[in-house]
PDB file of C-alpha atoms in Angstrom:
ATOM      1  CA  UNK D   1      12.696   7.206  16.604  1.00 46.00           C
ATOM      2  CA  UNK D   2      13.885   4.932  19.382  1.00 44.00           C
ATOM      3  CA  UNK D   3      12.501   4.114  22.951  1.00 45.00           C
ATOM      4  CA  UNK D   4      11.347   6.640  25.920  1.00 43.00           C
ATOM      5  CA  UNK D   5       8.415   7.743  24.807  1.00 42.00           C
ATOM      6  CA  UNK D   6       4.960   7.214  26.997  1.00 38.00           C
ATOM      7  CA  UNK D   7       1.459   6.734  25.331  1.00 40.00           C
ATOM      8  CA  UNK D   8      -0.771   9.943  24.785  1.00 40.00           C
ATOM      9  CA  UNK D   9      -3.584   7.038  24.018  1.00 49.00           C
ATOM     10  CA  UNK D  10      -4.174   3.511  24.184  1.00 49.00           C
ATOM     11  CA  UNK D  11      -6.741   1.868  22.037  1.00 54.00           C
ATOM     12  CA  UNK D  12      -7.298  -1.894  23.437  1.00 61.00           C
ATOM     13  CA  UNK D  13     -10.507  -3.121  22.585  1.00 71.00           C
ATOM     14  CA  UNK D  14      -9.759  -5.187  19.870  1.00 76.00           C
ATOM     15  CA  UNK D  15      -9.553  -8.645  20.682  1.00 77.00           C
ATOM     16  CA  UNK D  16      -6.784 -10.010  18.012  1.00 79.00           C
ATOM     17  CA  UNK D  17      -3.759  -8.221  16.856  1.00 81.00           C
ATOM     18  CA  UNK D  18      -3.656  -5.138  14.818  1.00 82.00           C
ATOM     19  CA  UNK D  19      -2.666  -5.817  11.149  1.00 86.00           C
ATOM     20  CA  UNK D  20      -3.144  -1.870  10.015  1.00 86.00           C
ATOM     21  CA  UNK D  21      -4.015   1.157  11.242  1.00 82.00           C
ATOM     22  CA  UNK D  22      -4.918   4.317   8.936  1.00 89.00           C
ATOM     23  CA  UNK D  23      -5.379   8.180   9.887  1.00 87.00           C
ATOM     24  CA  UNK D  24      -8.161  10.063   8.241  1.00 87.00           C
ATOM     25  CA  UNK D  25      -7.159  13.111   6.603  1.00 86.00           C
ATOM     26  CA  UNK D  26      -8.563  15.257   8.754  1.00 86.00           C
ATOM     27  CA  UNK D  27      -6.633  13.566  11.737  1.00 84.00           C
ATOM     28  CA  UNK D  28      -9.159  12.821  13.579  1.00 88.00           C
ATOM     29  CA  UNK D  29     -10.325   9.977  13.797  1.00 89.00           C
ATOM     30  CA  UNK D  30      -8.060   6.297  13.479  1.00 90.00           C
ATOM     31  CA  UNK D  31      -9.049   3.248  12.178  1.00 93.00           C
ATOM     32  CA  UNK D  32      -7.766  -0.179  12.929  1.00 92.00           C
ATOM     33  CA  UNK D  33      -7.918  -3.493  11.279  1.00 92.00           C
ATOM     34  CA  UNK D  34      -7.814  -6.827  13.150  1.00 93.00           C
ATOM     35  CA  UNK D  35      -7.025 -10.507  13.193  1.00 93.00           C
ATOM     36  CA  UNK D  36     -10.345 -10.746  15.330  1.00 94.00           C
ATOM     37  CA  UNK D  37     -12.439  -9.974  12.361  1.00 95.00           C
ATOM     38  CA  UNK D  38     -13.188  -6.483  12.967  1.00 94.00           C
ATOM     39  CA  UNK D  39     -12.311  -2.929  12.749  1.00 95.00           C
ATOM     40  CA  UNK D  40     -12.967  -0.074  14.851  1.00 93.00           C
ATOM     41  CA  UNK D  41     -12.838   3.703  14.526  1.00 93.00           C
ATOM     42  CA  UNK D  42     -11.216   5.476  17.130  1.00 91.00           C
ATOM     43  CA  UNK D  43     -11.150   9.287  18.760  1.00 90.00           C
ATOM     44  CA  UNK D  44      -7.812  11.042  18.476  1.00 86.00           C
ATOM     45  CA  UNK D  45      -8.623  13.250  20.637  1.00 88.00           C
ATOM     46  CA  UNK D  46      -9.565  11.143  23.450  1.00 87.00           C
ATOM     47  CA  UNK D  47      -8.810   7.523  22.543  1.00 85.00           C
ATOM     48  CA  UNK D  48     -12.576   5.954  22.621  1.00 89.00           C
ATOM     49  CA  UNK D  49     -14.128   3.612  20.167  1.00 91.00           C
ATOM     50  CA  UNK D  50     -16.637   5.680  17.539  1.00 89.00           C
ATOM     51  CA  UNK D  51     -18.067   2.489  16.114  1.00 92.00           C
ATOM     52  CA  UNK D  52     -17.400  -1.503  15.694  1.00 94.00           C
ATOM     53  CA  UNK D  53     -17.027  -2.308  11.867  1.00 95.00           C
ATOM     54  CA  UNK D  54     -18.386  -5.819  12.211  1.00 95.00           C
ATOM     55  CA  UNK D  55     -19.200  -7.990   8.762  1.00 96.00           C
ATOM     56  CA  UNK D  56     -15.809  -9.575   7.457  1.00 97.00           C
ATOM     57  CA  UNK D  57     -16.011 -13.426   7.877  1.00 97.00           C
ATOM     58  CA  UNK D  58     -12.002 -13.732   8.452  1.00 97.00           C
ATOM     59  CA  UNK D  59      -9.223 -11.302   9.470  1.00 96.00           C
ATOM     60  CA  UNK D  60      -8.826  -7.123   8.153  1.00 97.00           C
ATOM     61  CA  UNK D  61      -5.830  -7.368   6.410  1.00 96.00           C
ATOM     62  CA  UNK D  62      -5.569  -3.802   5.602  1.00 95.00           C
ATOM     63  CA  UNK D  63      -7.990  -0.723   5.679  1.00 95.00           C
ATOM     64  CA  UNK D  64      -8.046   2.969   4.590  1.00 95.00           C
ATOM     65  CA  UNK D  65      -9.835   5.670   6.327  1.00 94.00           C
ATOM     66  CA  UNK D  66     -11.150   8.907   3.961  1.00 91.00           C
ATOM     67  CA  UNK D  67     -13.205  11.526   6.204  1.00 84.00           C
ATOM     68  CA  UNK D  68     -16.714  10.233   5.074  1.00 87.00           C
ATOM     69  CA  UNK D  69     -15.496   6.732   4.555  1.00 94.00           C
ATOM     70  CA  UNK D  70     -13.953   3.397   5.772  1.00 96.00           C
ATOM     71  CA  UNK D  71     -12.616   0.613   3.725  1.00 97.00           C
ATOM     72  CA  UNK D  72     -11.545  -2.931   4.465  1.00 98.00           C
ATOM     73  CA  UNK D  73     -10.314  -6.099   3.266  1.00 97.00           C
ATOM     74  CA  UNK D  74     -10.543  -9.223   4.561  1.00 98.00           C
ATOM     75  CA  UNK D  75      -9.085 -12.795   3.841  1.00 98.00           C
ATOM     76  CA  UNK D  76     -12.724 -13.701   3.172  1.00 98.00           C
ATOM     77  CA  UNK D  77     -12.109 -12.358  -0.218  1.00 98.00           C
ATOM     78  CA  UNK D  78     -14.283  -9.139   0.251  1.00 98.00           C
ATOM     79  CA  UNK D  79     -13.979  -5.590   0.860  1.00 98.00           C
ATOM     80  CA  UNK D  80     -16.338  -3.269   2.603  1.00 98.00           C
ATOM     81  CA  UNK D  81     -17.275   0.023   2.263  1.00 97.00           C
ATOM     82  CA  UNK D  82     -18.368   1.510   5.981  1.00 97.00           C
ATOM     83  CA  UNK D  83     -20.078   4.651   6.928  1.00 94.00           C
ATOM     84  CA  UNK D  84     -17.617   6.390   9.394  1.00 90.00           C
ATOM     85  CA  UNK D  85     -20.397   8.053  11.644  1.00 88.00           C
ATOM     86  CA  UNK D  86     -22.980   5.117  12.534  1.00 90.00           C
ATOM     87  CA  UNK D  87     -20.204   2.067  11.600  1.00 91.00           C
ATOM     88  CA  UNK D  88     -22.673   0.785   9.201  1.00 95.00           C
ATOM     89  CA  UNK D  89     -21.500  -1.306   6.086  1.00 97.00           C
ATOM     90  CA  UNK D  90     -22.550   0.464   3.372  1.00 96.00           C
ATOM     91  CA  UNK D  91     -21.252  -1.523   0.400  1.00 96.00           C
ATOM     92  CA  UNK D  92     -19.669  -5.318  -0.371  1.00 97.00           C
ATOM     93  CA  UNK D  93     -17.076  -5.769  -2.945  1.00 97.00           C
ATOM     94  CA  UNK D  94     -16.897  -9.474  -4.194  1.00 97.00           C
ATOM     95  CA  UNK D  95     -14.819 -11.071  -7.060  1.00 96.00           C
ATOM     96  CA  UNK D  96     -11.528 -11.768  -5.667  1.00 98.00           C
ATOM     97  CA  UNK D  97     -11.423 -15.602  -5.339  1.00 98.00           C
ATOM     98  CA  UNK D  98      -8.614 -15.623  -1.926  1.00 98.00           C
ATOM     99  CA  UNK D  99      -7.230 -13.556  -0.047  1.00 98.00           C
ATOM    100  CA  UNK D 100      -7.541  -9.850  -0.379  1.00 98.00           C
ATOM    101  CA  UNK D 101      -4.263  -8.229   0.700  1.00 96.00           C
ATOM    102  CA  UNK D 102      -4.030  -4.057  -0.041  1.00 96.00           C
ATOM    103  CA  UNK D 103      -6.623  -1.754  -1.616  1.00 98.00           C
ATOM    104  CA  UNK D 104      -6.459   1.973  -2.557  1.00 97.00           C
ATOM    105  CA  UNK D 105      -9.178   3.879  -2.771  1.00 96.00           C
ATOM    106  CA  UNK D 106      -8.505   7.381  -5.242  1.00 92.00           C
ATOM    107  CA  UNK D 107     -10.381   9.437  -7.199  1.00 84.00           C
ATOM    108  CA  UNK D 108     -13.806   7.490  -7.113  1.00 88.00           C
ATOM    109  CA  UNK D 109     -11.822   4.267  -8.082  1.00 94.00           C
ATOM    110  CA  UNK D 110     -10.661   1.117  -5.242  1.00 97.00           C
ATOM    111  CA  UNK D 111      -8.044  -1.076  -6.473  1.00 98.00           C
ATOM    112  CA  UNK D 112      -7.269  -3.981  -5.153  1.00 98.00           C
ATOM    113  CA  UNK D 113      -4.494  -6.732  -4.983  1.00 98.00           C
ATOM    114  CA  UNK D 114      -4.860 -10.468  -4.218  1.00 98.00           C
ATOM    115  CA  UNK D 115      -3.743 -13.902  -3.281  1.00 98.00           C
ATOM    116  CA  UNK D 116      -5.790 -14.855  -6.508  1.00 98.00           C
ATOM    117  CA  UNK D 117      -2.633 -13.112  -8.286  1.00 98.00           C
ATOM    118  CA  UNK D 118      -4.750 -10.677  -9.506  1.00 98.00           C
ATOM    119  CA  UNK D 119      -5.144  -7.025  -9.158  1.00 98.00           C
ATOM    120  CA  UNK D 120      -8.561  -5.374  -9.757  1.00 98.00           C
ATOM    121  CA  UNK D 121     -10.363  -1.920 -10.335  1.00 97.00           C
ATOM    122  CA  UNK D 122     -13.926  -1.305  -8.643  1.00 97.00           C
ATOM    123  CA  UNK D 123     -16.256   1.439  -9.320  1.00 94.00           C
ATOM    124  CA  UNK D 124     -16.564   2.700  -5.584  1.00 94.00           C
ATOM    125  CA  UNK D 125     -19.799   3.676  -6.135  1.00 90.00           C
ATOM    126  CA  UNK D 126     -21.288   0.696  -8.049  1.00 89.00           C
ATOM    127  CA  UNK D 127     -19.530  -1.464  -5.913  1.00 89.00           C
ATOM    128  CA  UNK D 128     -18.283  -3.152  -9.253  1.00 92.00           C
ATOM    129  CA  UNK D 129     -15.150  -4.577 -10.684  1.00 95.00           C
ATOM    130  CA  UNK D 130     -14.365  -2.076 -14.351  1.00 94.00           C
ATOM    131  CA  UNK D 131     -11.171  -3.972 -14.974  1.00 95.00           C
ATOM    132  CA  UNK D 132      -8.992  -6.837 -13.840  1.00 97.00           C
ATOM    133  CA  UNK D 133      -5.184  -7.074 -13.834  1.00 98.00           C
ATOM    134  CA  UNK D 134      -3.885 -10.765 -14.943  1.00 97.00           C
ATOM    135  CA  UNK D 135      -0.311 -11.302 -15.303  1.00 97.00           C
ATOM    136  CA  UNK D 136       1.504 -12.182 -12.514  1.00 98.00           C
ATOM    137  CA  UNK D 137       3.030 -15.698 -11.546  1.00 97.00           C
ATOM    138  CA  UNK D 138       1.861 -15.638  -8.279  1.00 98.00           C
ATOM    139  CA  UNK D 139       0.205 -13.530  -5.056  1.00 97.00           C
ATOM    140  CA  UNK D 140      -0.355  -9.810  -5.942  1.00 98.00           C
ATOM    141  CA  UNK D 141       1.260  -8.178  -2.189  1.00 97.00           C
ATOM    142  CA  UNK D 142       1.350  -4.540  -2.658  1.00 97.00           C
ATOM    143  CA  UNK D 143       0.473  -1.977  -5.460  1.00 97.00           C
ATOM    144  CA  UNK D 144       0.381   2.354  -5.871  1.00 97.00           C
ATOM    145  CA  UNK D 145      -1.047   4.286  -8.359  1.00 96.00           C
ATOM    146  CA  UNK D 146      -0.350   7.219 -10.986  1.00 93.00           C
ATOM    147  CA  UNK D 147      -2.645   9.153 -12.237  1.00 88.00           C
ATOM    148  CA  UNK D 148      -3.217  10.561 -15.473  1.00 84.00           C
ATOM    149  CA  UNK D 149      -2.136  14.178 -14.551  1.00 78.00           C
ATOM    150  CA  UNK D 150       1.106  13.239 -12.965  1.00 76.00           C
ATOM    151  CA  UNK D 151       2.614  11.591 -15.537  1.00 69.00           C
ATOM    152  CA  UNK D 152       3.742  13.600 -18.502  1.00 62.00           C
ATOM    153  CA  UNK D 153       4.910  12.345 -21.209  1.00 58.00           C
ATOM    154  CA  UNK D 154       5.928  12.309 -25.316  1.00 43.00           C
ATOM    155  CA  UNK D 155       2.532  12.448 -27.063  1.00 45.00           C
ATOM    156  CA  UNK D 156       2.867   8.708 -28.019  1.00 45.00           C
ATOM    157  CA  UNK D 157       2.547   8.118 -24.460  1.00 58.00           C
ATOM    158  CA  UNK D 158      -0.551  10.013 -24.018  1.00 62.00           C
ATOM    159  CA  UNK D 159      -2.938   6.599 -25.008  1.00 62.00           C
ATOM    160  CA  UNK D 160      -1.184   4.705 -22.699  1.00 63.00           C
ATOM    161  CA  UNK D 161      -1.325   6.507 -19.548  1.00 71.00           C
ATOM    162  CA  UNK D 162      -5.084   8.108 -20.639  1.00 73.00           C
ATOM    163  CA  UNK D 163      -6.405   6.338 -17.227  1.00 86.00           C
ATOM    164  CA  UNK D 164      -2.954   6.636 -15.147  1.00 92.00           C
ATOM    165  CA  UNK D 165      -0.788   3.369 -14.104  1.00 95.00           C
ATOM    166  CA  UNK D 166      -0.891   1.021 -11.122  1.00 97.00           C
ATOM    167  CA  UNK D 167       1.851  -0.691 -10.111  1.00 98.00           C
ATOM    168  CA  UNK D 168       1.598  -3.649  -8.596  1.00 98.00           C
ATOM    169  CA  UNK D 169       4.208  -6.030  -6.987  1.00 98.00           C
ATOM    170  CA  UNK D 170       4.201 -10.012  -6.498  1.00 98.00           C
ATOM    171  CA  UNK D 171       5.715 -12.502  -4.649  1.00 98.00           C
ATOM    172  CA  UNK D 172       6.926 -14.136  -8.250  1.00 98.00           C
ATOM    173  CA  UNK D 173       9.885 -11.486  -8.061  1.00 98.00           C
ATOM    174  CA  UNK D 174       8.374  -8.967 -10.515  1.00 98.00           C
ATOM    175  CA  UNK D 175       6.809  -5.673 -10.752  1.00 98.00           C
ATOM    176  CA  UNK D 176       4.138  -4.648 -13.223  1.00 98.00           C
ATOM    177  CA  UNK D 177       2.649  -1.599 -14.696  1.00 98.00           C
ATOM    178  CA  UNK D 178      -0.310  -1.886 -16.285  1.00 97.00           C
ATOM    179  CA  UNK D 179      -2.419   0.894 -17.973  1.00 95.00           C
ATOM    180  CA  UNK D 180      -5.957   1.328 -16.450  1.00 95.00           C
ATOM    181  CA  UNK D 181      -7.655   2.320 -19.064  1.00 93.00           C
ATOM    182  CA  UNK D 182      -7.203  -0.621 -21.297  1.00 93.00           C
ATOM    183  CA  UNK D 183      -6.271  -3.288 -18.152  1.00 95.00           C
ATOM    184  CA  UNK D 184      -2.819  -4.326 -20.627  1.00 95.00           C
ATOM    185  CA  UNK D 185       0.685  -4.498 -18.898  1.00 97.00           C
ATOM    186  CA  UNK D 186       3.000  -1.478 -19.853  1.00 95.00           C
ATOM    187  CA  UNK D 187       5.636  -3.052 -18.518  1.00 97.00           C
ATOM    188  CA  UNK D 188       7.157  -5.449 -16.463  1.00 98.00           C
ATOM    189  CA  UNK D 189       9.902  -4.617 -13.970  1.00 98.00           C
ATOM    190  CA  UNK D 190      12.047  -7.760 -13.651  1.00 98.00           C
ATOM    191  CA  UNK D 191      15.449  -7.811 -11.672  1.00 98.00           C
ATOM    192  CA  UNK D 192      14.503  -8.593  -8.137  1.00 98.00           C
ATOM    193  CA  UNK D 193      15.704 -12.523  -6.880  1.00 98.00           C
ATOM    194  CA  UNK D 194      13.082 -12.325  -3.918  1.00 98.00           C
ATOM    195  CA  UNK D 195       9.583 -11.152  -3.466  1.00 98.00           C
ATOM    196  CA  UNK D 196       8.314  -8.084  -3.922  1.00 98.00           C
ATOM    197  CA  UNK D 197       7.087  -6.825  -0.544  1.00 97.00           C
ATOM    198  CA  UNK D 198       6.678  -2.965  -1.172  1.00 96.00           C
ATOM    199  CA  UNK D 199       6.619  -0.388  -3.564  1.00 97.00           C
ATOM    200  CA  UNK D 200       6.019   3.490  -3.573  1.00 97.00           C
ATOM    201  CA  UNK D 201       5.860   5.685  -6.483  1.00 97.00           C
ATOM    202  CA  UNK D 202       7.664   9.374  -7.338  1.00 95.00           C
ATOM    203  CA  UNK D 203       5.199  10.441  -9.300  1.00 90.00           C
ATOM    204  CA  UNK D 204       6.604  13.697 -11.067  1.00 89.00           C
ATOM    205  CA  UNK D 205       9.956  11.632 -11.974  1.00 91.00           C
ATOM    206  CA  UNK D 206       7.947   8.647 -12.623  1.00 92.00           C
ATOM    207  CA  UNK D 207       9.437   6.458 -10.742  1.00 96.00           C
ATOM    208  CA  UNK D 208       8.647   3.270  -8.777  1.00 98.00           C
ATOM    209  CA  UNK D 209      10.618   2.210  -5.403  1.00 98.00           C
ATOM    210  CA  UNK D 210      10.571  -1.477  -4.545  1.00 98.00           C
ATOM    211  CA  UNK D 211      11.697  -3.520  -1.443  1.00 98.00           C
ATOM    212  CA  UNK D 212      12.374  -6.889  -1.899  1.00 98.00           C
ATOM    213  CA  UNK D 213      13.107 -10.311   0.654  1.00 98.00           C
ATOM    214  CA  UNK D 214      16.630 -10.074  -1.771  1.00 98.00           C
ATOM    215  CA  UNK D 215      17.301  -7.272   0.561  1.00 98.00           C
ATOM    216  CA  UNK D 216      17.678  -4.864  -1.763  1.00 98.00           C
ATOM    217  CA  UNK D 217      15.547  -1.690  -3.201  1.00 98.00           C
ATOM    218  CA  UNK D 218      15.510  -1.135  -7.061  1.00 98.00           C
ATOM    219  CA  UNK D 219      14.092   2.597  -8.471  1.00 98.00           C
ATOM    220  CA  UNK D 220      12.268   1.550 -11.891  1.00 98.00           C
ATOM    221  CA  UNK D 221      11.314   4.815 -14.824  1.00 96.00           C
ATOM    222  CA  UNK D 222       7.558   3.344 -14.971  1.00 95.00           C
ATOM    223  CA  UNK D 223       7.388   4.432 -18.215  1.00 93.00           C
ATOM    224  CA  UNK D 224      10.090   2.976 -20.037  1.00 94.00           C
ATOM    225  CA  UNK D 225      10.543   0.154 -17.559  1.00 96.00           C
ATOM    226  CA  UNK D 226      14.544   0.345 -17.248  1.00 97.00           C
ATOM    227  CA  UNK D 227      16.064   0.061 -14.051  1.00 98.00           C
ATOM    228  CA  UNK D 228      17.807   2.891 -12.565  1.00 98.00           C
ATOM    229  CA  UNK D 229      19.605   1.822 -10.210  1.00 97.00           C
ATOM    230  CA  UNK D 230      19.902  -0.165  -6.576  1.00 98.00           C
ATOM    231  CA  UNK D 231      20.466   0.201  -3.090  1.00 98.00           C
ATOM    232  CA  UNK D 232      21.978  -2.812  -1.404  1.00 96.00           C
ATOM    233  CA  UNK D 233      23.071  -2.091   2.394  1.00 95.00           C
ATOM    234  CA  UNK D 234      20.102  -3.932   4.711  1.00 96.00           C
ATOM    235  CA  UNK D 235      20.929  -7.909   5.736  1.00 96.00           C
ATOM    236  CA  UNK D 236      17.898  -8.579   5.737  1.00 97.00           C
ATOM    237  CA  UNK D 237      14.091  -8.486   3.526  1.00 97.00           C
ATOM    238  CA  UNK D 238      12.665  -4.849   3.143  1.00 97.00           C
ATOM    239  CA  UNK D 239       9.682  -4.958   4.323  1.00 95.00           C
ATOM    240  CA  UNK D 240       8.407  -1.332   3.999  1.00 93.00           C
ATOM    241  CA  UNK D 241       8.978   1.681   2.333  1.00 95.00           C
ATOM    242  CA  UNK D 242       8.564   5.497   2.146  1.00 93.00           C
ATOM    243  CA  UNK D 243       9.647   8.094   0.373  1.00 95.00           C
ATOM    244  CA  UNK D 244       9.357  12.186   1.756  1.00 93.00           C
ATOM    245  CA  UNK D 245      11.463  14.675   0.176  1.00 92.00           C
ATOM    246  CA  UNK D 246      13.960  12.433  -2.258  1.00 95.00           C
ATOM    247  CA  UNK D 247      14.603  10.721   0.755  1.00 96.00           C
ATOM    248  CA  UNK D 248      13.528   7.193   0.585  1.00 97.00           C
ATOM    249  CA  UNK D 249      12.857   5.338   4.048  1.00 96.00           C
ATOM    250  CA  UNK D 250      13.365   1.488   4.537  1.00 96.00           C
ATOM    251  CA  UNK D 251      12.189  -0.596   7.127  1.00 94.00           C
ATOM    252  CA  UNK D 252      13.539  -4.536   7.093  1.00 95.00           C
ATOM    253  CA  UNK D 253      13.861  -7.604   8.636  1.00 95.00           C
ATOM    254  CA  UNK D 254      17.433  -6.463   9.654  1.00 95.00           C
ATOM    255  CA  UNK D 255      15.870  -4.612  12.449  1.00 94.00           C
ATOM    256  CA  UNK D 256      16.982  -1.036  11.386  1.00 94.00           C
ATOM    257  CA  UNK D 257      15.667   1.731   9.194  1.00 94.00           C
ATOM    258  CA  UNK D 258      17.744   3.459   6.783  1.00 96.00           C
ATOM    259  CA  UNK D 259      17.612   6.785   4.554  1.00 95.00           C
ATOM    260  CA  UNK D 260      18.134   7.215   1.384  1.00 97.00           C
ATOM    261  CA  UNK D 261      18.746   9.680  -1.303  1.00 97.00           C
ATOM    262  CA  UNK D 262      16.504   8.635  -3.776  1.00 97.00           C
ATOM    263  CA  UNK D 263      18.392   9.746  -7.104  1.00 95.00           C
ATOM    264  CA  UNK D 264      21.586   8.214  -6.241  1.00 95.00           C
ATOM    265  CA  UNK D 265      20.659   5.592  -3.991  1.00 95.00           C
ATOM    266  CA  UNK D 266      23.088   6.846  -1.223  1.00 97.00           C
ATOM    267  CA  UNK D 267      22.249   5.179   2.311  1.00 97.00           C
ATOM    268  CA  UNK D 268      22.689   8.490   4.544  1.00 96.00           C
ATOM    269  CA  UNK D 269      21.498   7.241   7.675  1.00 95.00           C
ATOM    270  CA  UNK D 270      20.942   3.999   9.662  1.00 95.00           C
ATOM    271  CA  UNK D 271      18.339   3.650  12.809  1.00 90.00           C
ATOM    272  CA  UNK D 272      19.596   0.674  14.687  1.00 85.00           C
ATOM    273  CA  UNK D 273      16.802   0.949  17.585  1.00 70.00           C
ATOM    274  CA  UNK D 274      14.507  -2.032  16.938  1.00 78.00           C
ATOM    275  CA  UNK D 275      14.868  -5.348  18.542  1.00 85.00           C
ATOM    276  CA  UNK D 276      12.743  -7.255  15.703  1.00 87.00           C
ATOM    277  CA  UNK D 277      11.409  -6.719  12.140  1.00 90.00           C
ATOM    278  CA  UNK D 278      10.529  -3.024  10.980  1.00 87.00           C
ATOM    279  CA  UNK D 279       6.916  -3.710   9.264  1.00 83.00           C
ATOM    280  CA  UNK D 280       5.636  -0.463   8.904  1.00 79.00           C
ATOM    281  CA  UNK D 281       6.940   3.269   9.427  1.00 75.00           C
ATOM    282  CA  UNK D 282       5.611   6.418   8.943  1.00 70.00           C
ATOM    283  CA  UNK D 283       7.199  10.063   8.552  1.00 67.00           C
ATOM    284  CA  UNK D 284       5.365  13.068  10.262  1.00 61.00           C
ATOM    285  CA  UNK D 285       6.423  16.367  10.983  1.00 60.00           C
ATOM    286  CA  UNK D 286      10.463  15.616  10.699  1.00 62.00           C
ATOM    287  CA  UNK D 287      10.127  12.311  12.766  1.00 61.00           C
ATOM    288  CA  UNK D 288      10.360   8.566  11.159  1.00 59.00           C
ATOM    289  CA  UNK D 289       7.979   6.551  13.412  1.00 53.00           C
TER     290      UNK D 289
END
């Protein structure tokens, strides 16, 4: 990472900023969500506008892109369903009562995390809501999901994690994990002094990353809820998070990335290039981005 790169393509049609951008998983096709109200579907391969997603009544805050499907959410309290081919919206999910901040769409299900400090489960292809998280002190920011199959257990556990976990995290300094199936709280991560910004999720070790304004990342066991340990080097809030081969990536307010090793909490590398905030990052093909 770092400067001296040019631009293979420009896409410059919205007319607000960008608030999230998502590749499809075929890698062809981008799609970007905007403060104008909008999102648009854009050609890899040569940088041009597919289709206008136009609908939302306030900004995209965040979108995901499957190969037959676009979704978006909106601080109108919706989210929209869009056909990826003609840019039509196809469905309307309403129930959130403010802002809608991150969905994830998996296996048939969307969930959904809000300013209402609730998380929610649709039915994607109802278009309806089959459970609702309530729990949290305040906004819902980020959540990740488990499901059934990756999580192993004792048999007592089996119950429990019948319709996987989601993990959500909240600006009231907490974590949760709540069990889908029934909608109840598992358990409750507490030990952050900050908000909860991000969160990602080792599913075979079942564990939960979080990144915190505190500055710090904590790795949770989901199951049992104990904390397992902390990595405190960044100066500033972590605002971002991934995690690719036990390494865990950080971006932060602090201006720098840093690596990770994720079962010891190790920092084993520092990227000092940015001049302001690191709000997202990505790792493809051997490069953080």
């Amino acid at each position: 990472m770092g400067g001296g790169g040019s631009a293979l393509r420009v896409c410059a049609e919205h007319r607000g900023g960008i608030n999230w951008l998502s590749l499809s998983p075929d890698g062809q096709r981008l799609l970007t969500g905007s403060e104008d109200g909008t999102a648009r579907l854009w050609s890899t391969a040569d940088g041009q506008c597919c289709a206008l997603l136009r609908g939302h009544e306030s900004y995209v805050t965040f979108c995901q892109l499957e190969n037959e499907a676009a979704f978006t959410c909106s601080a109108d309290r919706t989210i929209r369903k869009w056909d990826v081919l003609t840019g039509q919206c196809l469905q309307v999910f309403r129930g959130h009562t403010s802002i809608v901040n991150r969905i994830l769409v998996t296996n048939n299900q969307l969930f959904s995390s809000s300013y209402d400090r609730t998380a929610r489960a649709w039915s994607v292809d109802k278009g309806q809501v089959s459970r609702e998280f309530r729990g949290h002190r305040n906004c819902v920011l980020t959540l990740a999901y488990s499901a059934p199959w990756d999580l192993p257990g004792a048999p007592f556990e089996e119950e429990a994690v019948a319709g996987g976990l989601l993990v959500t995290g909240s600006t009231d300094g907490t974590a949760k994990v709540w069990q889908v199936a029934s909608g109840c709280c598992h358990q409750t991560l507490r030990g952050h002094t900050g908000a909860v910004l991000c969160l990602v999720l080792d599913t075979p070790s079942h564990t939960a990353f979080t990144g915190s304004t505190d500055t710090t990342i904590r790795a949770w066991d989901i199951l049992s809820g104990e904390q397992l340990r902390v990595f405190r080097e960044h100066q500033g809030s972590v605002i971002c998070l991934e995690l690719v081969n036990q390494h865990v990536y950080s971006g932060s307010a602090d201006r720098t990335v840093k690596c990770w090793l994720a079962d010891t909490g190790e920092c084993v590398r520092t990227f000092p290039a940015h001049r302001h905030s690191v709000s997202a990052l990505k790792y493809h093909a051997g490069t953080c981005k």
